[in-house]
Tab-separated table of C-alpha atoms in Angstrom:
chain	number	residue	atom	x	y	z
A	471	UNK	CA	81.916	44.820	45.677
A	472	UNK	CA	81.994	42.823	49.235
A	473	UNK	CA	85.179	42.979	51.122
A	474	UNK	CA	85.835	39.183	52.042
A	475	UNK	CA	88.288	38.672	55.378
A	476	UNK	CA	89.809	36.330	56.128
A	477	UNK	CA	89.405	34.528	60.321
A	478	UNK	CA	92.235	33.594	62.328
A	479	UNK	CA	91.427	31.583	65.180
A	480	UNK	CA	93.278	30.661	68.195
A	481	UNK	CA	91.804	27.683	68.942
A	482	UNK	CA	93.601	24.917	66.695
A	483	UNK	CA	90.573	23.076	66.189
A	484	UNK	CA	88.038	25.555	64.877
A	485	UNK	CA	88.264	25.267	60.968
A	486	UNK	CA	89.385	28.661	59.228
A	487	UNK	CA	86.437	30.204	57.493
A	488	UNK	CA	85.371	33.626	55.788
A	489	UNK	CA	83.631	36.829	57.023
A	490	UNK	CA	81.709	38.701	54.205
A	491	UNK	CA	80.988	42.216	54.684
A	492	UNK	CA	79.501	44.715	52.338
A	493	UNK	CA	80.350	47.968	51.739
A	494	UNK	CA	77.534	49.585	53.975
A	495	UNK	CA	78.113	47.107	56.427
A	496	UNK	CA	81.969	48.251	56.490
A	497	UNK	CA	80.976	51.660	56.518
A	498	UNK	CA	79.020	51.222	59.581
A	499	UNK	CA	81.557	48.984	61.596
A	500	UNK	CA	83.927	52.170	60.530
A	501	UNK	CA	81.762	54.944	61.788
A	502	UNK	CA	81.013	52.432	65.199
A	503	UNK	CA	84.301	52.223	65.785
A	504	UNK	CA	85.501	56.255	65.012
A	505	UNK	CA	82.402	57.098	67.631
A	506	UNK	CA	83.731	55.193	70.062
A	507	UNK	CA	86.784	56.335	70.120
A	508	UNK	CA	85.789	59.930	69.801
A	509	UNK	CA	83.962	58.995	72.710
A	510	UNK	CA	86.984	57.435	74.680
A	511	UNK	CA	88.864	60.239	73.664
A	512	UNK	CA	86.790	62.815	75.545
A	513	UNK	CA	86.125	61.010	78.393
A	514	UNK	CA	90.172	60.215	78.862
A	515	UNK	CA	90.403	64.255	77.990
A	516	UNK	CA	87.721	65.390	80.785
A	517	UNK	CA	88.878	62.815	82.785
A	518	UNK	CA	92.414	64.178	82.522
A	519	UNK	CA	91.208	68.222	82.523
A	520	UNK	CA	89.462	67.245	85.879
A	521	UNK	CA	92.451	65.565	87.699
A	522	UNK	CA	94.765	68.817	86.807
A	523	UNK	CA	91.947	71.340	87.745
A	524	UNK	CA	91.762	68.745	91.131
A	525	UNK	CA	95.785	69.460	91.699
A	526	UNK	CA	95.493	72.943	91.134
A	527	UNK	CA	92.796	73.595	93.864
A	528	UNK	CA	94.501	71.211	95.936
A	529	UNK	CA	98.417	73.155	95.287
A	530	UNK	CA	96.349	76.771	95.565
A	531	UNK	CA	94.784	75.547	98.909
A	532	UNK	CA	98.139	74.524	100.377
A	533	UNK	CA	99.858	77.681	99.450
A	534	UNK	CA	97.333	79.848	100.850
A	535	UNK	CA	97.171	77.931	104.008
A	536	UNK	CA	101.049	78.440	104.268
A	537	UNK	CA	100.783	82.064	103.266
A	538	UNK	CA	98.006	82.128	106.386
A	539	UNK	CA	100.038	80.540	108.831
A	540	UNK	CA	102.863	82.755	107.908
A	541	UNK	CA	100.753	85.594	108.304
A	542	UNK	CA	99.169	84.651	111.815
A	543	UNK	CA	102.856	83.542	113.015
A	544	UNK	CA	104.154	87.192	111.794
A	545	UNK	CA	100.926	88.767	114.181
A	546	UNK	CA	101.594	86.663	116.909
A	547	UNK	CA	105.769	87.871	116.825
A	548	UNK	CA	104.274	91.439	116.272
A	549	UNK	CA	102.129	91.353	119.393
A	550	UNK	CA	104.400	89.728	121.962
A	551	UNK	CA	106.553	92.440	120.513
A	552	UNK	CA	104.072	95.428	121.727
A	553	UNK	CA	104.013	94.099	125.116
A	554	UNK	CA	107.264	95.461	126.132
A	555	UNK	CA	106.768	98.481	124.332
A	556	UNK	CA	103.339	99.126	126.461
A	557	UNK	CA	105.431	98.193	129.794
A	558	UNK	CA	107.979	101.007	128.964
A	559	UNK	CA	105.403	103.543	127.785
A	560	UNK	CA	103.460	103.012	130.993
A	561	UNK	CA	106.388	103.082	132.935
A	562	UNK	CA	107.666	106.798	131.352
A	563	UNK	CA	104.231	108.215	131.251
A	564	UNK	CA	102.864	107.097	134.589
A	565	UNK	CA	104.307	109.044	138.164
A	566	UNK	CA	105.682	106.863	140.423
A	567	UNK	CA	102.581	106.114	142.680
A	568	UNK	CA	100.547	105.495	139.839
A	569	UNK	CA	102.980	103.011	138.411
A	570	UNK	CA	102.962	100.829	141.212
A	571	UNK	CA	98.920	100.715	141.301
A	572	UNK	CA	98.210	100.810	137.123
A	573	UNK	CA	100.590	99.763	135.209
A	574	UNK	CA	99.564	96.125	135.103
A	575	UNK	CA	96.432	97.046	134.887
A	576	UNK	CA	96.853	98.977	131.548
A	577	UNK	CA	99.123	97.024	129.861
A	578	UNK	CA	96.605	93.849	130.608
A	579	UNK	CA	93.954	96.632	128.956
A	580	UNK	CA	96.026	97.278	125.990
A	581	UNK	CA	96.832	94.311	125.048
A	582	UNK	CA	93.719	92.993	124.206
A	583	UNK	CA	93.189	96.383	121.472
A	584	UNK	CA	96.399	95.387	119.940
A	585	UNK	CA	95.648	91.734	119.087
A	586	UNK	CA	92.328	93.178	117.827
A	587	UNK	CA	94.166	95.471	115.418
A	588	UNK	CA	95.992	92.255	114.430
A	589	UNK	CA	93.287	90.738	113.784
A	590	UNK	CA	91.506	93.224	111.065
A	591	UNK	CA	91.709	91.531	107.760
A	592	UNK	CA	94.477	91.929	105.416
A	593	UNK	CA	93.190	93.574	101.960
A	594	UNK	CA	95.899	93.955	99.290
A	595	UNK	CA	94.943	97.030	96.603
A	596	UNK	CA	96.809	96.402	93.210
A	597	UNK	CA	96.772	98.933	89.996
A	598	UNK	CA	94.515	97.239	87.275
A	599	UNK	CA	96.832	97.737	84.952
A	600	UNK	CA	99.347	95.563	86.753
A	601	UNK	CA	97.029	92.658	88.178
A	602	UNK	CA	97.665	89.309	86.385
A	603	UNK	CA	94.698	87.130	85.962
């Protein structure tokens, strides 16, 4: 049995007339239009899942980048730290007369060793058990 619709137009002076469809017919405008928007659907969805993985990266970058700066900002307090320290240890260890001659001369050496040790790279060991993924 054909499903008859009626047409409503707009424009006042088209005349009102009838659209026959058939059952296949209707069955095929149905399945077009469930495909496309299935089809809308995922690409809104990937769309979407592609913008939050975008944030993410973006949010884990900028943490990590403040974690680093807090990190090299911590070495750098560390090392201007040490220099007094080496000043005082030359200046107990050293006699007098060797003082005056090396002790700028070693702590200038030294200095250079310690911001290397700074400088080794940070690893962090955590128990399997208690690592989060």
């Amino acid at each position: 049995m054909p499903l008859s619709l009626e047409i409503f137009e707009t424009d006042p002076k088209a005349t009102p007339g009838r659209i026959v469809l058939d059952q296949i017919a209707l069955a095929r405008e149905q399945t077009a239009s469930f495909d496309n928007g299935y089809r809308a659907g995922w690409q809104e969805a990937n769309a979407s899942a592609a913008a939050h993985t975008a944030r993410c990266k973006a949010d884990l970058s900028q943490h990590l980048q403040s974690l680093s700066f807090t990190y090299h900002e911590a070495q750098a307090h560390v090392l201007t730290a040490l220099q007094p320290l080496f000043q005082h240890m030359v200046e107990h260890i050293l006699p007098r007369i060797a003082h005056d001659a090396l002790a700028a001369k070693i702590v200038e050496t030294l200095a250079p060793f310690a911001d290397r040790m700074g400088h080794t790279p940070l690893i962090l060991r955590v128990n399997p058990a208690r690592q989060s993924t």
